[in-house]
């Protein structure tokens, strides 16, 4: 999503207009849920997605019309086959889309979206907030646990308690999630994993004790890379309850050193790659060092969903799927 906001800012700063399309609400079975966004630019280009298929086609078509008029809109799309007002899709739900016109060069919009972009470099949950009066946006800013920015009015309480909320004439959408994915080890699987999870909205940071395997050039999609000793992670890393820990070092000893320092971190997710034999040896060492069986049981080992993955690319998919399941609350 960082590139999504960067592209919008670039167009606005160059003087071009943008039609920002957002799913305000959804019900039933729909391709994308509330909070999904798409931007449509002059000439028909777009970024992001609100679900693909007919809904995206119709949304792009309407956005292009509104872009020419310099207007906004709110529209409901139905996914009921055979319904006269539907899109001919069989999902069985409906979505409400909001279309917001952003004029080229709009200083306020640029300042707000720059705040969004900068939030990716921090570690706080961040929301985009908009005051809605009919089809128009009359106020826009950002919000976090630390307060609000760029808003002329104070929004009602409760807008920052869920990923999306629409109430009392306000809409809030979480655009940045707290927490990073710390990947310990920069080998082939890590190199395959980083672009996959970055595309899924995670914020990967790669840590290795070898400069050549923590080279930023190897991980262009990563939020950052770190080089340091595995024996003392505290010099470079402070894992929080919002973070994910993925252990993929080059050997058993380094795996043990990382796990010994992160197993009690309270991280949202802990996973370690390796054969069952290697992991059993690591478990024995951790138990001997004073960790409990319950503490070790939090570890996803072997890492990833059991889909028969073998190649680095396949393992990356299985790990990404497990991270998504944990983030969605489907797996602990």
GROMACS .gro file of C-alpha atoms in nm:
model
  332
    1UNK     CA    1   0.000   0.000   0.000
    2UNK     CA    2   0.293   0.235   0.045
    3UNK     CA    3   0.340   0.249  -0.332
    4UNK     CA    4  -0.035   0.310  -0.375
    5UNK     CA    5  -0.019   0.633  -0.170
    6UNK     CA    6   0.310   0.736  -0.326
    7UNK     CA    7   0.157   0.712  -0.673
    8UNK     CA    8  -0.144   0.924  -0.574
    9UNK     CA    9   0.079   1.191  -0.420
   10UNK     CA   10   0.299   1.197  -0.730
   11UNK     CA   11  -0.002   1.258  -0.958
   12UNK     CA   12  -0.148   1.529  -0.732
   13UNK     CA   13   0.184   1.709  -0.700
   14UNK     CA   14   0.223   1.701  -1.079
   15UNK     CA   15  -0.111   1.878  -1.110
   16UNK     CA   16  -0.321   1.580  -1.210
   17UNK     CA   17  -0.657   1.495  -1.049
   18UNK     CA   18  -0.737   1.165  -0.878
   19UNK     CA   19  -1.063   0.987  -0.809
   20UNK     CA   20  -1.022   0.789  -0.486
   21UNK     CA   21  -1.263   0.496  -0.463
   22UNK     CA   22  -1.324   0.333  -0.124
   23UNK     CA   23  -1.547   0.052   0.000
   24UNK     CA   24  -1.740   0.213   0.285
   25UNK     CA   25  -1.927  -0.102   0.380
   26UNK     CA   26  -1.990  -0.454   0.259
   27UNK     CA   27  -2.226  -0.736   0.350
   28UNK     CA   28  -2.262  -1.096   0.252
   29UNK     CA   29  -2.001  -1.252   0.027
   30UNK     CA   30  -1.804  -0.991  -0.167
   31UNK     CA   31  -1.462  -0.991  -0.342
   32UNK     CA   32  -1.321  -0.722  -0.108
   33UNK     CA   33  -1.437  -0.591   0.226
   34UNK     CA   34  -1.477  -0.244   0.373
   35UNK     CA   35  -1.160  -0.038   0.358
   36UNK     CA   36  -1.038  -0.157   0.019
   37UNK     CA   37  -0.931   0.131  -0.206
   38UNK     CA   38  -0.860   0.211  -0.568
   39UNK     CA   39  -0.735   0.529  -0.735
   40UNK     CA   40  -0.830   0.621  -1.091
   41UNK     CA   41  -0.622   0.871  -1.287
   42UNK     CA   42  -0.674   1.071  -1.605
   43UNK     CA   43  -0.625   0.852  -1.910
   44UNK     CA   44  -0.781   0.546  -1.749
   45UNK     CA   45  -0.487   0.423  -1.542
   46UNK     CA   46  -0.559   0.297  -1.192
   47UNK     CA   47  -0.392   0.165  -0.878
   48UNK     CA   48  -0.524  -0.056  -0.601
   49UNK     CA   49  -0.840  -0.266  -0.623
   50UNK     CA   50  -1.193  -0.281  -0.488
   51UNK     CA   51  -1.250  -0.641  -0.586
   52UNK     CA   52  -1.192  -0.707  -0.954
   53UNK     CA   53  -1.451  -0.838  -1.199
   54UNK     CA   54  -1.763  -0.642  -1.284
   55UNK     CA   55  -1.757  -0.429  -0.971
   56UNK     CA   56  -1.410  -0.300  -1.051
   57UNK     CA   57  -1.501  -0.245  -1.415
   58UNK     CA   58  -1.810  -0.044  -1.322
   59UNK     CA   59  -1.622   0.145  -1.050
   60UNK     CA   60  -1.345   0.241  -1.292
   61UNK     CA   61  -1.596   0.349  -1.553
   62UNK     CA   62  -1.790   0.566  -1.309
   63UNK     CA   63  -1.468   0.703  -1.154
   64UNK     CA   64  -1.348   0.812  -1.497
   65UNK     CA   65  -1.676   0.999  -1.556
   66UNK     CA   66  -1.662   1.165  -1.215
   67UNK     CA   67  -1.298   1.256  -1.268
   68UNK     CA   68  -1.387   1.453  -1.580
   69UNK     CA   69  -1.667   1.632  -1.393
   70UNK     CA   70  -1.460   1.693  -1.080
   71UNK     CA   71  -1.727   1.524  -0.872
   72UNK     CA   72  -1.776   1.262  -0.604
   73UNK     CA   73  -2.049   1.003  -0.549
   74UNK     CA   74  -2.176   0.719  -0.330
   75UNK     CA   75  -2.303   0.408  -0.505
   76UNK     CA   76  -2.423   0.064  -0.395
   77UNK     CA   77  -2.339  -0.242  -0.601
   78UNK     CA   78  -2.521  -0.573  -0.557
   79UNK     CA   79  -2.385  -0.922  -0.619
   80UNK     CA   80  -2.708  -1.116  -0.669
   81UNK     CA   81  -2.742  -1.307  -0.994
   82UNK     CA   82  -3.054  -1.216  -1.182
   83UNK     CA   83  -3.134  -0.909  -0.972
   84UNK     CA   84  -3.216  -0.612  -1.194
   85UNK     CA   85  -2.983  -0.384  -0.998
   86UNK     CA   86  -2.701  -0.635  -0.969
   87UNK     CA   87  -2.372  -0.676  -1.153
   88UNK     CA   88  -2.453  -1.028  -1.265
   89UNK     CA   89  -2.213  -1.183  -1.014
   90UNK     CA   90  -2.303  -1.473  -0.786
   91UNK     CA   91  -2.118  -1.373  -0.467
   92UNK     CA   92  -2.441  -1.294  -0.286
   93UNK     CA   93  -2.356  -0.966  -0.115
   94UNK     CA   94  -2.334  -0.595  -0.174
   95UNK     CA   95  -2.085  -0.311  -0.132
   96UNK     CA   96  -2.118   0.063  -0.091
   97UNK     CA   97  -1.850   0.257  -0.276
   98UNK     CA   98  -1.750   0.615  -0.210
   99UNK     CA   99  -1.591   0.820  -0.490
  100UNK     CA  100  -1.383   1.119  -0.376
  101UNK     CA  101  -1.250   1.373  -0.625
  102UNK     CA  102  -0.903   1.505  -0.539
  103UNK     CA  103  -0.805   1.809  -0.751
  104UNK     CA  104  -0.454   1.827  -0.887
  105UNK     CA  105  -0.226   2.032  -0.666
  106UNK     CA  106  -0.464   2.021  -0.367
  107UNK     CA  107  -0.228   2.115  -0.083
  108UNK     CA  108  -0.447   1.984   0.195
  109UNK     CA  109  -0.497   1.645   0.030
  110UNK     CA  110  -0.123   1.619  -0.043
  111UNK     CA  111  -0.037   1.701   0.319
  112UNK     CA  112  -0.281   1.441   0.452
  113UNK     CA  113  -0.159   1.169   0.217
  114UNK     CA  114   0.204   1.252   0.295
  115UNK     CA  115   0.115   1.187   0.659
  116UNK     CA  116  -0.021   0.848   0.554
  117UNK     CA  117   0.296   0.773   0.362
  118UNK     CA  118   0.520   0.876   0.651
  119UNK     CA  119   0.319   0.657   0.890
  120UNK     CA  120   0.459   0.351   0.712
  121UNK     CA  121   0.797   0.438   0.858
  122UNK     CA  122   0.662   0.434   1.212
  123UNK     CA  123   0.505   0.168   1.428
  124UNK     CA  124   0.159   0.306   1.502
  125UNK     CA  125  -0.184   0.210   1.374
  126UNK     CA  126  -0.299   0.494   1.147
  127UNK     CA  127  -0.639   0.575   0.998
  128UNK     CA  128  -0.756   0.799   0.715
  129UNK     CA  129  -1.060   0.996   0.837
  130UNK     CA  130  -1.312   1.180   0.622
  131UNK     CA  131  -1.618   1.390   0.704
  132UNK     CA  132  -1.899   1.297   0.466
  133UNK     CA  133  -2.185   1.530   0.381
  134UNK     CA  134  -2.391   1.346   0.124
  135UNK     CA  135  -2.152   1.262  -0.157
  136UNK     CA  136  -1.898   1.529  -0.064
  137UNK     CA  137  -1.593   1.508   0.161
  138UNK     CA  138  -1.582   1.827   0.368
  139UNK     CA  139  -1.290   1.738   0.597
  140UNK     CA  140  -1.004   1.492   0.576
  141UNK     CA  141  -0.712   1.401   0.800
  142UNK     CA  142  -0.531   1.121   0.977
  143UNK     CA  143  -0.574   0.968   1.318
  144UNK     CA  144  -0.374   0.746   1.554
  145UNK     CA  145  -0.369   0.667   1.924
  146UNK     CA  146  -0.167   0.988   1.964
  147UNK     CA  147  -0.443   1.209   1.820
  148UNK     CA  148  -0.563   1.363   1.493
  149UNK     CA  149  -0.392   1.571   1.227
  150UNK     CA  150  -0.516   1.807   0.953
  151UNK     CA  151  -0.881   1.792   1.068
  152UNK     CA  152  -1.083   2.109   1.116
  153UNK     CA  153  -1.340   1.925   1.330
  154UNK     CA  154  -1.295   1.671   1.608
  155UNK     CA  155  -1.445   1.339   1.500
  156UNK     CA  156  -1.670   1.134   1.732
  157UNK     CA  157  -1.523   0.875   1.964
  158UNK     CA  158  -1.489   0.514   1.852
  159UNK     CA  159  -1.369   0.571   1.496
  160UNK     CA  160  -1.027   0.424   1.573
  161UNK     CA  161  -1.151   0.106   1.741
  162UNK     CA  162  -1.186  -0.107   1.428
  163UNK     CA  163  -1.030  -0.130   1.083
  164UNK     CA  164  -1.319   0.061   0.926
  165UNK     CA  165  -1.609   0.260   1.066
  166UNK     CA  166  -1.883   0.478   0.922
  167UNK     CA  167  -2.087   0.673   1.176
  168UNK     CA  168  -2.219   1.019   1.255
  169UNK     CA  169  -2.120   1.146   0.912
  170UNK     CA  170  -1.760   1.023   0.938
  171UNK     CA  171  -1.571   0.740   0.771
  172UNK     CA  172  -1.246   0.598   0.907
  173UNK     CA  173  -1.025   0.344   0.731
  174UNK     CA  174  -0.710   0.194   0.872
  175UNK     CA  175  -0.429   0.257   0.626
  176UNK     CA  176  -0.127   0.148   0.832
  177UNK     CA  177  -0.115  -0.143   1.076
  178UNK     CA  178   0.127  -0.145   1.366
  179UNK     CA  179   0.383  -0.421   1.366
  180UNK     CA  180   0.661  -0.546   1.144
  181UNK     CA  181   0.769  -0.889   1.025
  182UNK     CA  182   1.123  -0.948   1.148
  183UNK     CA  183   1.283  -1.210   0.925
  184UNK     CA  184   1.601  -1.350   1.076
  185UNK     CA  185   1.817  -1.484   0.796
  186UNK     CA  186   1.850  -1.346   0.444
  187UNK     CA  187   1.879  -1.665   0.239
  188UNK     CA  188   1.682  -1.789  -0.062
  189UNK     CA  189   1.353  -1.844   0.121
  190UNK     CA  190   1.366  -1.500   0.279
  191UNK     CA  191   1.438  -1.345  -0.060
  192UNK     CA  192   1.128  -1.519  -0.197
  193UNK     CA  193   0.916  -1.435   0.108
  194UNK     CA  194   0.975  -1.059   0.132
  195UNK     CA  195   0.802  -0.953  -0.193
  196UNK     CA  196   0.507  -1.184  -0.126
  197UNK     CA  197   0.429  -1.054   0.222
  198UNK     CA  198   0.506  -0.694   0.127
  199UNK     CA  199   0.243  -0.722  -0.147
  200UNK     CA  200   0.000  -0.854   0.117
  201UNK     CA  201   0.046  -0.544   0.331
  202UNK     CA  202   0.306  -0.668   0.579
  203UNK     CA  203   0.616  -0.466   0.663
  204UNK     CA  204   0.919  -0.698   0.639
  205UNK     CA  205   1.255  -0.622   0.800
  206UNK     CA  206   1.541  -0.863   0.726
  207UNK     CA  207   1.817  -0.928   0.982
  208UNK     CA  208   2.134  -1.126   0.907
  209UNK     CA  209   2.485  -1.136   1.049
  210UNK     CA  210   2.637  -1.133   0.700
  211UNK     CA  211   2.650  -0.804   0.507
  212UNK     CA  212   2.597  -0.977   0.174
  213UNK     CA  213   2.269  -1.130   0.301
  214UNK     CA  214   2.140  -0.810   0.456
  215UNK     CA  215   2.210  -0.600   0.148
  216UNK     CA  216   1.910  -0.375   0.073
  217UNK     CA  217   1.959  -0.453  -0.297
  218UNK     CA  218   1.850  -0.812  -0.226
  219UNK     CA  219   1.526  -0.693  -0.066
  220UNK     CA  220   1.386  -0.394  -0.255
  221UNK     CA  221   1.037  -0.461  -0.114
  222UNK     CA  222   1.155  -0.474   0.248
  223UNK     CA  223   1.095  -0.187   0.486
  224UNK     CA  224   1.453  -0.225   0.602
  225UNK     CA  225   1.751  -0.453   0.646
  226UNK     CA  226   1.976  -0.493   0.949
  227UNK     CA  227   2.319  -0.651   0.992
  228UNK     CA  228   2.428  -0.766   1.336
  229UNK     CA  229   2.516  -1.053   1.564
  230UNK     CA  230   2.239  -1.306   1.628
  231UNK     CA  231   2.362  -1.338   1.987
  232UNK     CA  232   2.250  -0.990   2.085
  233UNK     CA  233   1.941  -0.879   1.895
  234UNK     CA  234   1.857  -0.608   2.148
  235UNK     CA  235   2.122  -0.384   1.995
  236UNK     CA  236   1.917  -0.352   1.675
  237UNK     CA  237   1.568  -0.495   1.734
  238UNK     CA  238   1.292  -0.450   1.993
  239UNK     CA  239   1.015  -0.701   1.919
  240UNK     CA  240   0.669  -0.594   2.038
  241UNK     CA  241   0.330  -0.762   2.070
  242UNK     CA  242   0.234  -0.619   1.729
  243UNK     CA  243   0.529  -0.781   1.552
  244UNK     CA  244   0.582  -1.111   1.372
  245UNK     CA  245   0.901  -1.315   1.403
  246UNK     CA  246   1.017  -1.544   1.123
  247UNK     CA  247   1.332  -1.746   1.191
  248UNK     CA  248   1.517  -1.860   0.877
  249UNK     CA  249   1.886  -1.842   0.968
  250UNK     CA  250   2.152  -2.054   0.805
  251UNK     CA  251   2.193  -2.297   1.095
  252UNK     CA  252   2.068  -2.459   1.411
  253UNK     CA  253   2.284  -2.250   1.645
  254UNK     CA  254   2.163  -1.917   1.507
  255UNK     CA  255   1.801  -2.039   1.515
  256UNK     CA  256   1.842  -2.123   1.882
  257UNK     CA  257   1.998  -1.786   1.961
  258UNK     CA  258   1.714  -1.597   1.793
  259UNK     CA  259   1.441  -1.808   1.955
  260UNK     CA  260   1.597  -1.778   2.299
  261UNK     CA  261   1.566  -1.401   2.268
  262UNK     CA  262   1.220  -1.380   2.107
  263UNK     CA  263   1.018  -1.669   2.253
  264UNK     CA  264   0.910  -1.453   2.547
  265UNK     CA  265   0.875  -1.131   2.347
  266UNK     CA  266   0.496  -1.155   2.324
  267UNK     CA  267   0.515  -1.131   1.944
  268UNK     CA  268   0.190  -1.188   1.760
  269UNK     CA  269   0.353  -1.468   1.560
  270UNK     CA  270   0.664  -1.683   1.597
  271UNK     CA  271   0.770  -1.926   1.326
  272UNK     CA  272   1.085  -2.124   1.253
  273UNK     CA  273   1.186  -2.305   0.936
  274UNK     CA  274   1.357  -2.644   0.948
  275UNK     CA  275   1.320  -3.020   0.950
  276UNK     CA  276   1.136  -3.187   1.235
  277UNK     CA  277   1.465  -3.336   1.357
  278UNK     CA  278   1.637  -2.998   1.370
  279UNK     CA  279   1.340  -2.840   1.542
  280UNK     CA  280   1.324  -3.122   1.798
  281UNK     CA  281   1.687  -3.057   1.890
  282UNK     CA  282   1.616  -2.685   1.919
  283UNK     CA  283   1.317  -2.758   2.142
  284UNK     CA  284   1.530  -2.974   2.372
  285UNK     CA  285   1.787  -2.695   2.408
  286UNK     CA  286   1.521  -2.434   2.484
  287UNK     CA  287   1.355  -2.653   2.747
  288UNK     CA  288   1.693  -2.723   2.903
  289UNK     CA  289   1.754  -2.347   2.915
  290UNK     CA  290   1.440  -2.293   3.123
  291UNK     CA  291   1.167  -2.233   2.868
  292UNK     CA  292   0.842  -2.421   2.925
  293UNK     CA  293   0.663  -2.655   2.687
  294UNK     CA  294   0.373  -2.405   2.680
  295UNK     CA  295   0.606  -2.125   2.572
  296UNK     CA  296   0.755  -2.340   2.296
  297UNK     CA  297   0.405  -2.442   2.183
  298UNK     CA  298   0.348  -2.083   2.064
  299UNK     CA  299   0.607  -2.145   1.793
  300UNK     CA  300   0.486  -2.240   1.445
  301UNK     CA  301   0.737  -2.512   1.364
  302UNK     CA  302   0.774  -2.630   1.096
  303UNK     CA  303   0.680  -2.288   0.965
  304UNK     CA  304   0.402  -2.230   0.712
  305UNK     CA  305   0.075  -2.400   0.626
  306UNK     CA  306   0.107  -2.767   0.533
  307UNK     CA  307   0.058  -2.745   0.156
  308UNK     CA  308   0.350  -2.969   0.052
  309UNK     CA  309   0.578  -2.673  -0.025
  310UNK     CA  310   0.932  -2.762  -0.133
  311UNK     CA  311   1.093  -2.480  -0.333
  312UNK     CA  312   1.177  -2.140  -0.180
  313UNK     CA  313   0.890  -1.984  -0.374
  314UNK     CA  314   0.643  -2.247  -0.253
  315UNK     CA  315   0.762  -2.217   0.107
  316UNK     CA  316   0.723  -1.839   0.082
  317UNK     CA  317   0.360  -1.885  -0.020
  318UNK     CA  318   0.292  -2.123   0.269
  319UNK     CA  319   0.452  -1.886   0.523
  320UNK     CA  320   0.269  -1.585   0.380
  321UNK     CA  321  -0.059  -1.774   0.406
  322UNK     CA  322   0.011  -1.855   0.771
  323UNK     CA  323   0.093  -1.491   0.847
  324UNK     CA  324  -0.230  -1.379   0.679
  325UNK     CA  325  -0.431  -1.634   0.881
  326UNK     CA  326  -0.278  -1.508   1.207
  327UNK     CA  327  -0.337  -1.145   1.114
  328UNK     CA  328  -0.701  -1.223   1.029
  329UNK     CA  329  -0.751  -1.402   1.361
  330UNK     CA  330  -0.809  -1.738   1.191
  331UNK     CA  331  -0.499  -1.895   1.346
  332UNK     CA  332  -0.310  -1.844   1.671
   0.00000   0.00000   0.00000
